[in-house]
PDB file of C-alpha atoms in Angstrom:
ATOM      1  CA  MET A   1      81.551  94.052  96.935  1.00 61.00           C
ATOM      2  CA  PRO A   2      81.753  95.790 100.349  1.00 77.00           C
ATOM      3  CA  GLU A   3      80.762  99.451 100.096  1.00 90.00           C
ATOM      4  CA  GLY A   4      80.919 102.319 102.541  1.00 93.00           C
ATOM      5  CA  ASP A   5      77.924 101.179 104.590  1.00 94.00           C
ATOM      6  CA  THR A   6      79.366  97.668 105.026  1.00 93.00           C
ATOM      7  CA  VAL A   7      82.737  99.091 106.053  1.00 95.00           C
ATOM      8  CA  TYR A   8      81.045 101.468 108.515  1.00 96.00           C
ATOM      9  CA  ARG A   9      79.118  98.648 110.187  1.00 95.00           C
ATOM     10  CA  THR A  10      82.235  96.467 110.307  1.00 96.00           C
ATOM     11  CA  ALA A  11      84.331  99.190 111.954  1.00 97.00           C
ATOM     12  CA  HIS A  12      81.653  99.963 114.514  1.00 97.00           C
ATOM     13  CA  HIS A  13      81.206  96.291 115.420  1.00 97.00           C
ATOM     14  CA  LEU A  14      84.966  95.981 115.879  1.00 98.00           C
ATOM     15  CA  HIS A  15      85.009  99.158 117.971  1.00 98.00           C
ATOM     16  CA  SER A  16      82.228  97.841 120.219  1.00 98.00           C
ATOM     17  CA  VAL A  17      84.255  94.775 121.236  1.00 98.00           C
ATOM     18  CA  LEU A  18      87.814  96.135 121.158  1.00 98.00           C
ATOM     19  CA  ALA A  19      87.792  99.773 122.279  1.00 98.00           C
ATOM     20  CA  GLY A  20      89.410 100.326 125.661  1.00 98.00           C
ATOM     21  CA  SER A  21      90.776  96.787 125.900  1.00 98.00           C
ATOM     22  CA  GLU A  22      94.363  95.580 126.027  1.00 98.00           C
ATOM     23  CA  ILE A  23      95.689  93.540 123.130  1.00 98.00           C
ATOM     24  CA  VAL A  24      96.808  90.026 124.127  1.00 98.00           C
ATOM     25  CA  ARG A  25      97.498  88.786 120.600  1.00 98.00           C
ATOM     26  CA  PHE A  26      98.487  90.831 117.583  1.00 98.00           C
ATOM     27  CA  ASP A  27      99.406  88.949 114.427  1.00 98.00           C
ATOM     28  CA  VAL A  28      99.718  90.581 110.997  1.00 98.00           C
ATOM     29  CA  ARG A  29     100.410  88.147 108.180  1.00 97.00           C
ATOM     30  CA  VAL A  30     101.540  90.374 105.332  1.00 96.00           C
ATOM     31  CA  PRO A  31     105.014  91.426 104.184  1.00 95.00           C
ATOM     32  CA  GLY A  32     106.162  94.728 105.604  1.00 94.00           C
ATOM     33  CA  SER A  33     104.168  94.563 108.836  1.00 97.00           C
ATOM     34  CA  ALA A  34     104.564  90.900 109.827  1.00 96.00           C
ATOM     35  CA  THR A  35     107.017  91.758 112.613  1.00 97.00           C
ATOM     36  CA  ALA A  36     104.779  94.420 114.185  1.00 97.00           C
ATOM     37  CA  ASP A  37     103.538  93.516 117.644  1.00 97.00           C
ATOM     38  CA  LEU A  38     101.138  95.782 119.511  1.00 98.00           C
ATOM     39  CA  SER A  39     100.453  93.295 122.303  1.00 98.00           C
ATOM     40  CA  GLY A  40     100.048  95.072 125.620  1.00 98.00           C
ATOM     41  CA  GLN A  41      98.747  98.239 123.944  1.00 98.00           C
ATOM     42  CA  ARG A  42      95.156  99.440 124.363  1.00 98.00           C
ATOM     43  CA  VAL A  43      92.748  99.885 121.485  1.00 98.00           C
ATOM     44  CA  ARG A  44      91.697 103.527 121.420  1.00 98.00           C
ATOM     45  CA  GLU A  45      89.125 103.159 118.647  1.00 98.00           C
ATOM     46  CA  VAL A  46      88.265 101.472 115.375  1.00 98.00           C
ATOM     47  CA  VAL A  47      86.989 103.897 112.757  1.00 97.00           C
ATOM     48  CA  PRO A  48      85.957 103.772 109.102  1.00 97.00           C
ATOM     49  CA  ARG A  49      87.279 106.182 106.496  1.00 96.00           C
ATOM     50  CA  GLY A  50      85.506 105.644 103.203  1.00 94.00           C
ATOM     51  CA  LYS A  51      86.242 101.976 102.464  1.00 93.00           C
ATOM     52  CA  HIS A  52      89.217 101.839 104.833  1.00 96.00           C
ATOM     53  CA  ILE A  53      89.248 100.545 108.428  1.00 98.00           C
ATOM     54  CA  LEU A  54      91.617 102.060 110.979  1.00 98.00           C
ATOM     55  CA  HIS A  55      92.392 100.283 114.256  1.00 98.00           C
ATOM     56  CA  ARG A  56      94.029 102.933 116.437  1.00 98.00           C
ATOM     57  CA  ILE A  57      96.048 101.055 119.034  1.00 98.00           C
ATOM     58  CA  GLY A  58      98.335 103.014 121.337  1.00 98.00           C
ATOM     59  CA  ASP A  59     100.305 105.342 119.065  1.00 98.00           C
ATOM     60  CA  HIS A  60      99.925 103.098 116.011  1.00 98.00           C
ATOM     61  CA  THR A  61      97.252 102.276 113.461  1.00 98.00           C
ATOM     62  CA  LEU A  62      96.431  98.961 111.834  1.00 98.00           C
ATOM     63  CA  HIS A  63      95.091  99.926 108.407  1.00 98.00           C
ATOM     64  CA  SER A  64      93.092  97.533 106.236  1.00 98.00           C
ATOM     65  CA  HIS A  65      90.824  97.588 103.201  1.00 96.00           C
ATOM     66  CA  LEU A  66      88.144  95.004 102.425  1.00 93.00           C
ATOM     67  CA  LYS A  67      88.529  95.298  98.624  1.00 90.00           C
ATOM     68  CA  MET A  68      86.329  92.688  96.884  1.00 86.00           C
ATOM     69  CA  GLU A  69      86.377  89.691  99.240  1.00 90.00           C
ATOM     70  CA  GLY A  70      87.692  90.951 102.583  1.00 95.00           C
ATOM     71  CA  ALA A  71      85.882  90.625 105.903  1.00 96.00           C
ATOM     72  CA  TRP A  72      86.520  90.969 109.632  1.00 98.00           C
ATOM     73  CA  HIS A  73      85.061  88.258 111.877  1.00 98.00           C
ATOM     74  CA  ILE A  74      84.473  88.489 115.624  1.00 98.00           C
ATOM     75  CA  TYR A  75      84.817  85.380 117.798  1.00 98.00           C
ATOM     76  CA  ARG A  76      84.953  84.372 121.413  1.00 97.00           C
ATOM     77  CA  PRO A  77      88.407  82.939 122.228  1.00 96.00           C
ATOM     78  CA  GLY A  78      88.618  79.269 121.280  1.00 94.00           C
ATOM     79  CA  THR A  79      85.749  79.423 118.776  1.00 96.00           C
ATOM     80  CA  ARG A  80      86.412  77.762 115.435  1.00 97.00           C
ATOM     81  CA  TRP A  81      86.889  80.234 112.608  1.00 98.00           C
ATOM     82  CA  ARG A  82      84.324  80.296 109.802  1.00 97.00           C
ATOM     83  CA  ALA A  83      86.995  80.922 107.150  1.00 97.00           C
ATOM     84  CA  PRO A  84      90.216  79.042 106.349  1.00 97.00           C
ATOM     85  CA  THR A  85      93.305  79.851 108.386  1.00 97.00           C
ATOM     86  CA  TYR A  86      95.375  80.553 105.267  1.00 97.00           C
ATOM     87  CA  ALA A  87      93.057  83.474 104.412  1.00 98.00           C
ATOM     88  CA  ALA A  88      93.710  85.274 107.707  1.00 98.00           C
ATOM     89  CA  ARG A  89      95.688  88.470 107.220  1.00 98.00           C
ATOM     90  CA  ALA A  90      95.381  90.042 110.676  1.00 98.00           C
ATOM     91  CA  ILE A  91      94.427  88.923 114.180  1.00 98.00           C
ATOM     92  CA  VAL A  92      93.648  91.397 116.964  1.00 98.00           C
ATOM     93  CA  ALA A  93      92.603  89.701 120.186  1.00 98.00           C
ATOM     94  CA  THR A  94      91.772  90.739 123.741  1.00 98.00           C
ATOM     95  CA  ALA A  95      91.005  88.557 126.741  1.00 98.00           C
ATOM     96  CA  GLN A  96      87.302  88.592 125.771  1.00 98.00           C
ATOM     97  CA  TRP A  97      87.306  88.704 121.961  1.00 98.00           C
ATOM     98  CA  GLU A  98      89.264  87.512 118.959  1.00 98.00           C
ATOM     99  CA  THR A  99      88.854  89.503 115.746  1.00 98.00           C
ATOM    100  CA  VAL A 100      90.243  88.114 112.508  1.00 98.00           C
ATOM    101  CA  GLY A 101      90.560  89.843 109.149  1.00 98.00           C
ATOM    102  CA  PHE A 102      90.278  87.487 106.171  1.00 98.00           C
ATOM    103  CA  ASP A 103      91.330  88.245 102.579  1.00 97.00           C
ATOM    104  CA  LEU A 104      92.137  91.840 103.471  1.00 97.00           C
ATOM    105  CA  ALA A 105      94.072  94.182 101.204  1.00 93.00           C
ATOM    106  CA  MET A 106      96.438  97.076 101.879  1.00 95.00           C
ATOM    107  CA  VAL A 107      97.176  95.806 105.392  1.00 97.00           C
ATOM    108  CA  GLU A 108      99.788  97.909 107.138  1.00 98.00           C
ATOM    109  CA  VAL A 109     100.844  98.957 110.638  1.00 98.00           C
ATOM    110  CA  LEU A 110     102.060 102.545 110.859  1.00 98.00           C
ATOM    111  CA  PRO A 111     102.300 105.412 113.343  1.00 98.00           C
ATOM    112  CA  THR A 112      98.884 107.030 113.708  1.00 98.00           C
ATOM    113  CA  ARG A 113     100.445 110.411 112.912  1.00 98.00           C
ATOM    114  CA  ASP A 114     101.191 109.061 109.410  1.00 98.00           C
ATOM    115  CA  GLU A 115      97.634 107.933 108.546  1.00 97.00           C
ATOM    116  CA  ALA A 116      97.267 110.694 105.973  1.00 96.00           C
ATOM    117  CA  ARG A 117      99.753 108.837 103.783  1.00 96.00           C
ATOM    118  CA  LEU A 118      97.092 106.173 103.234  1.00 96.00           C
ATOM    119  CA  VAL A 119      93.770 108.005 103.558  1.00 96.00           C
ATOM    120  CA  GLY A 120      94.620 111.686 103.185  1.00 96.00           C
ATOM    121  CA  HIS A 121      93.743 111.639  99.488  1.00 96.00           C
ATOM    122  CA  LEU A 122      90.133 110.566 100.096  1.00 97.00           C
ATOM    123  CA  GLY A 123      87.256 112.873  99.344  1.00 97.00           C
ATOM    124  CA  PRO A 124      84.406 113.718 101.743  1.00 97.00           C
ATOM    125  CA  ASP A 125      82.805 110.699 103.392  1.00 97.00           C
ATOM    126  CA  PRO A 126      78.968 110.756 103.626  1.00 97.00           C
ATOM    127  CA  LEU A 127      79.134 108.596 106.764  1.00 96.00           C
ATOM    128  CA  SER A 128      81.565 110.908 108.530  1.00 94.00           C
ATOM    129  CA  ASP A 129      80.662 113.675 110.958  1.00 93.00           C
ATOM    130  CA  ALA A 130      82.829 115.865 108.726  1.00 93.00           C
ATOM    131  CA  TRP A 131      80.726 115.151 105.611  1.00 97.00           C
ATOM    132  CA  ASP A 132      80.901 118.110 103.231  1.00 98.00           C
ATOM    133  CA  ALA A 133      78.441 117.693 100.356  1.00 98.00           C
ATOM    134  CA  ARG A 134      79.509 120.919  98.661  1.00 98.00           C
ATOM    135  CA  GLU A 135      83.152 119.880  98.593  1.00 98.00           C
ATOM    136  CA  ALA A 136      82.205 116.487  97.153  1.00 98.00           C
ATOM    137  CA  ALA A 137      80.091 118.231  94.499  1.00 98.00           C
ATOM    138  CA  ARG A 138      82.941 120.609  93.702  1.00 98.00           C
ATOM    139  CA  ARG A 139      85.280 117.690  93.073  1.00 98.00           C
ATOM    140  CA  LEU A 140      82.762 115.956  90.826  1.00 97.00           C
ATOM    141  CA  ASN A 141      82.068 119.145  88.903  1.00 96.00           C
ATOM    142  CA  VAL A 142      85.680 119.432  87.742  1.00 97.00           C
ATOM    143  CA  ASP A 143      85.953 115.757  86.740  1.00 97.00           C
ATOM    144  CA  THR A 144      85.481 115.481  82.978  1.00 97.00           C
ATOM    145  CA  ARG A 145      85.102 111.696  82.945  1.00 97.00           C
ATOM    146  CA  PRO A 146      81.770 109.830  82.764  1.00 97.00           C
ATOM    147  CA  VAL A 147      79.833 110.429  85.956  1.00 98.00           C
ATOM    148  CA  HIS A 148      79.782 106.721  86.804  1.00 98.00           C
ATOM    149  CA  VAL A 149      83.587 106.668  86.772  1.00 98.00           C
ATOM    150  CA  ALA A 150      83.817 109.935  88.705  1.00 98.00           C
ATOM    151  CA  LEU A 151      81.489 108.650  91.460  1.00 97.00           C
ATOM    152  CA  LEU A 152      83.689 105.607  92.017  1.00 96.00           C
ATOM    153  CA  ASP A 153      86.847 107.688  92.342  1.00 97.00           C
ATOM    154  CA  GLN A 154      87.355 107.785  96.106  1.00 96.00           C
ATOM    155  CA  ARG A 155      89.243 111.075  95.725  1.00 97.00           C
ATOM    156  CA  ASN A 156      85.924 112.697  94.826  1.00 98.00           C
ATOM    157  CA  VAL A 157      83.628 110.964  97.322  1.00 97.00           C
ATOM    158  CA  ALA A 158      84.767 108.284  99.777  1.00 96.00           C
ATOM    159  CA  GLY A 159      82.475 105.310 100.239  1.00 93.00           C
ATOM    160  CA  PHE A 160      80.322 104.889  97.133  1.00 95.00           C
ATOM    161  CA  GLY A 161      80.887 101.623  95.287  1.00 94.00           C
ATOM    162  CA  ASN A 162      79.538 100.259  92.045  1.00 96.00           C
ATOM    163  CA  GLU A 163      76.092  99.317  93.353  1.00 96.00           C
ATOM    164  CA  TYR A 164      75.537 102.805  94.752  1.00 97.00           C
ATOM    165  CA  ALA A 165      76.798 104.460  91.569  1.00 97.00           C
ATOM    166  CA  ASN A 166      74.367 102.495  89.390  1.00 98.00           C
ATOM    167  CA  GLU A 167      71.383 103.044  91.646  1.00 98.00           C
ATOM    168  CA  LEU A 168      72.102 106.732  92.270  1.00 98.00           C
ATOM    169  CA  LEU A 169      72.291 107.483  88.577  1.00 98.00           C
ATOM    170  CA  PHE A 170      69.025 105.658  87.920  1.00 98.00           C
ATOM    171  CA  VAL A 171      67.115 107.513  90.616  1.00 98.00           C
ATOM    172  CA  ARG A 172      68.470 110.840  89.364  1.00 98.00           C
ATOM    173  CA  GLY A 173      67.712 109.914  85.721  1.00 98.00           C
ATOM    174  CA  ILE A 174      71.325 110.328  84.582  1.00 98.00           C
ATOM    175  CA  HIS A 175      72.940 108.261  81.834  1.00 98.00           C
ATOM    176  CA  PRO A 176      76.135 106.703  83.252  1.00 98.00           C
ATOM    177  CA  GLU A 177      78.308 108.089  80.443  1.00 97.00           C
ATOM    178  CA  THR A 178      77.217 111.690  80.998  1.00 98.00           C
ATOM    179  CA  PRO A 179      80.273 113.808  81.881  1.00 97.00           C
ATOM    180  CA  ALA A 180      80.346 114.556  85.590  1.00 98.00           C
ATOM    181  CA  THR A 181      80.718 118.227  84.718  1.00 97.00           C
ATOM    182  CA  ALA A 182      77.226 118.165  83.176  1.00 97.00           C
ATOM    183  CA  VAL A 183      75.208 116.905  86.157  1.00 97.00           C
ATOM    184  CA  ASP A 184      73.752 118.511  89.263  1.00 97.00           C
ATOM    185  CA  ALA A 185      76.530 117.119  91.445  1.00 98.00           C
ATOM    186  CA  LEU A 186      75.227 118.570  94.706  1.00 98.00           C
ATOM    187  CA  ALA A 187      71.811 116.926  94.298  1.00 98.00           C
ATOM    188  CA  LEU A 188      73.530 113.672  93.336  1.00 98.00           C
ATOM    189  CA  VAL A 189      75.827 113.437  96.369  1.00 98.00           C
ATOM    190  CA  GLU A 190      73.137 114.606  98.778  1.00 98.00           C
ATOM    191  CA  LEU A 191      70.875 111.817  97.534  1.00 97.00           C
ATOM    192  CA  GLY A 192      73.758 109.364  97.840  1.00 97.00           C
ATOM    193  CA  ALA A 193      74.371 110.425 101.425  1.00 97.00           C
ATOM    194  CA  ARG A 194      70.703 109.844 102.298  1.00 97.00           C
ATOM    195  CA  MET A 195      70.735 106.436 100.623  1.00 96.00           C
ATOM    196  CA  ILE A 196      73.862 105.161 102.336  1.00 96.00           C
ATOM    197  CA  ARG A 197      72.718 106.421 105.743  1.00 96.00           C
ATOM    198  CA  GLN A 198      69.302 104.814 105.380  1.00 94.00           C
ATOM    199  CA  ASN A 199      70.975 101.499 104.618  1.00 93.00           C
ATOM    200  CA  LEU A 200      73.077 101.516 107.796  1.00 91.00           C
ATOM    201  CA  PRO A 201      70.601  99.941 110.261  1.00 86.00           C
ATOM    202  CA  GLY A 202      70.004  96.697 108.377  1.00 75.00           C
ATOM    203  CA  PRO A 203      72.403  93.878 107.456  1.00 72.00           C
ATOM    204  CA  GLY A 204      71.624  94.299 103.765  1.00 80.00           C
ATOM    205  CA  ARG A 205      70.800  97.261 101.567  1.00 91.00           C
ATOM    206  CA  THR A 206      67.819  98.314  99.499  1.00 93.00           C
ATOM    207  CA  PHE A 207      67.355 101.166  97.058  1.00 95.00           C
ATOM    208  CA  THR A 208      63.724 100.503  96.170  1.00 95.00           C
ATOM    209  CA  GLY A 209      62.408 100.301  99.724  1.00 91.00           C
ATOM    210  CA  ASP A 210      61.654  96.594  99.231  1.00 91.00           C
ATOM    211  CA  SER A 211      63.978  94.375 101.265  1.00 89.00           C
ATOM    212  CA  ARG A 212      62.759  91.083  99.807  1.00 90.00           C
ATOM    213  CA  ALA A 213      65.341  88.982  97.965  1.00 88.00           C
ATOM    214  CA  GLY A 214      65.833  90.214  94.411  1.00 90.00           C
ATOM    215  CA  ARG A 215      63.709  93.327  94.921  1.00 94.00           C
ATOM    216  CA  GLY A 216      66.179  95.789  96.390  1.00 95.00           C
ATOM    217  CA  THR A 217      67.702  97.358  93.274  1.00 97.00           C
ATOM    218  CA  TRP A 218      66.300  99.394  90.395  1.00 98.00           C
ATOM    219  CA  VAL A 219      68.858  98.487  87.720  1.00 98.00           C
ATOM    220  CA  TYR A 220      71.969  96.979  89.325  1.00 97.00           C
ATOM    221  CA  GLY A 221      72.360  93.359  88.215  1.00 96.00           C
ATOM    222  CA  ARG A 222      69.132  93.514  86.165  1.00 97.00           C
ATOM    223  CA  GLU A 223      70.453  93.395  82.581  1.00 97.00           C
ATOM    224  CA  ARG A 224      67.807  92.347  80.030  1.00 97.00           C
ATOM    225  CA  ARG A 225      65.032  92.601  82.627  1.00 98.00           C
ATOM    226  CA  ALA A 226      62.188  95.094  82.595  1.00 98.00           C
ATOM    227  CA  CYS A 227      62.792  98.433  84.276  1.00 98.00           C
ATOM    228  CA  ARG A 228      60.774  98.523  87.487  1.00 97.00           C
ATOM    229  CA  ARG A 229      59.615 102.040  86.662  1.00 97.00           C
ATOM    230  CA  CYS A 230      58.769 102.040  82.935  1.00 97.00           C
ATOM    231  CA  GLY A 231      59.134  98.470  81.667  1.00 97.00           C
ATOM    232  CA  THR A 232      61.945  99.217  79.208  1.00 98.00           C
ATOM    233  CA  THR A 233      64.675  96.571  78.999  1.00 98.00           C
ATOM    234  CA  VAL A 234      67.621  97.384  81.256  1.00 98.00           C
ATOM    235  CA  ARG A 235      70.935  97.542  79.419  1.00 98.00           C
ATOM    236  CA  ALA A 236      74.496  96.890  80.548  1.00 98.00           C
ATOM    237  CA  THR A 237      78.049  97.804  79.605  1.00 97.00           C
ATOM    238  CA  THR A 238      81.373  98.330  81.376  1.00 96.00           C
ATOM    239  CA  LEU A 239      83.095 101.555  82.337  1.00 96.00           C
ATOM    240  CA  GLY A 240      86.264 102.313  84.247  1.00 94.00           C
ATOM    241  CA  ALA A 241      89.121 104.723  84.738  1.00 90.00           C
ATOM    242  CA  SER A 242      91.495 102.140  83.240  1.00 91.00           C
ATOM    243  CA  PRO A 243      91.330  98.717  81.556  1.00 89.00           C
ATOM    244  CA  THR A 244      91.930  97.036  84.931  1.00 85.00           C
ATOM    245  CA  SER A 245      89.235  98.984  86.792  1.00 89.00           C
ATOM    246  CA  GLN A 246      86.237  98.280  84.567  1.00 94.00           C
ATOM    247  CA  ARG A 247      82.934  97.922  86.408  1.00 95.00           C
ATOM    248  CA  ASN A 248      79.575  96.561  85.296  1.00 96.00           C
ATOM    249  CA  VAL A 249      77.171  99.393  84.501  1.00 98.00           C
ATOM    250  CA  PHE A 250      73.390  99.069  84.248  1.00 98.00           C
ATOM    251  CA  TRP A 251      70.875 101.643  83.077  1.00 98.00           C
ATOM    252  CA  CYS A 252      67.391 102.114  81.658  1.00 98.00           C
ATOM    253  CA  PRO A 253      67.613 103.892  78.280  1.00 97.00           C
ATOM    254  CA  ARG A 254      64.212 105.532  78.797  1.00 98.00           C
ATOM    255  CA  CYS A 255      64.597 106.653  82.407  1.00 98.00           C
ATOM    256  CA  GLN A 256      68.248 107.623  81.853  1.00 98.00           C
ATOM    257  CA  PRO A 257      68.410 109.141  78.363  1.00 96.00           C
ATOM    258  CA  ALA A 258      71.789 109.695  76.732  1.00 92.00           C
ATOM    259  CA  VAL A 259      73.286 113.130  76.336  1.00 80.00           C
ATOM    260  CA  ARG A 260      72.346 113.895  72.749  1.00 69.00           C
ATOM    261  CA  ASP A 261      75.247 116.173  71.959  1.00 50.00           C
ATOM    262  CA  ASP A 262      77.634 113.231  72.449  1.00 52.00           C
ATOM    263  CA  PRO A 263      77.274 111.002  69.332  1.00 48.00           C
ATOM    264  CA  ALA A 264      79.188 108.102  70.880  1.00 50.00           C
ATOM    265  CA  THR A 265      76.994 108.001  73.975  1.00 52.00           C
ATOM    266  CA  ALA A 266      73.801 108.458  71.972  1.00 51.00           C
ATOM    267  CA  ALA A 267      74.747 105.572  69.687  1.00 49.00           C
ATOM    268  CA  ARG A 268      74.926 103.223  72.684  1.00 56.00           C
ATOM    269  CA  SER A 269      71.667 104.383  74.245  1.00 54.00           C
TER     270      SER A 269
END
């Protein structure tokens, strides 16, 4: 699933080819914005906000979200697309470049002055110049839900996805069902910010420092395998804010001991 670092790289690649150029083709293929046409307008910038991408074109913004399967491709005009035409949700083209968004979600064209309606609820973004670790920690510290769930709530911190949540909690030695109110939230988000920034330069991501295939994570995706640190079998469950937002959770019961004053959590450890 695309996470904040992937979205950041995508937005910056789009910005590098579109910024300052005039739009010669603008085609949005979703209800509600299908009649919008920003042809003739200049792209001011393309910026990430958490997991959202904002094309600021003239006085308007094309907003999109990658969700689980979305991606933006960059082509030279006339080049054959690497994804099926029916999956295209937005096309923004200049005389030199054609950018196509496939399988996007939450696609909408709106006045730039109204962007807050879509992204104003987001918490501090560790990849933003306005990153505020203390504000992110404050939001986590008043969230009584399991810390894994709280980390994925973009209203607390914008940009961390499920892979980051699992790996962050392992490195900090925190059981995923520990209430967010019971952890050192500032240390957690500061570590997360370092991790996500260190992963920006490369096309992939690693949490262990080993970029070889299958070696980049401590616990994520490693159910029933030996913990890389202590050898204990990695366990898995699901957690989520609602039945439709359950995510796969992985942890080492030795490196991430359960909170013992919570019988339910201890029983699953």
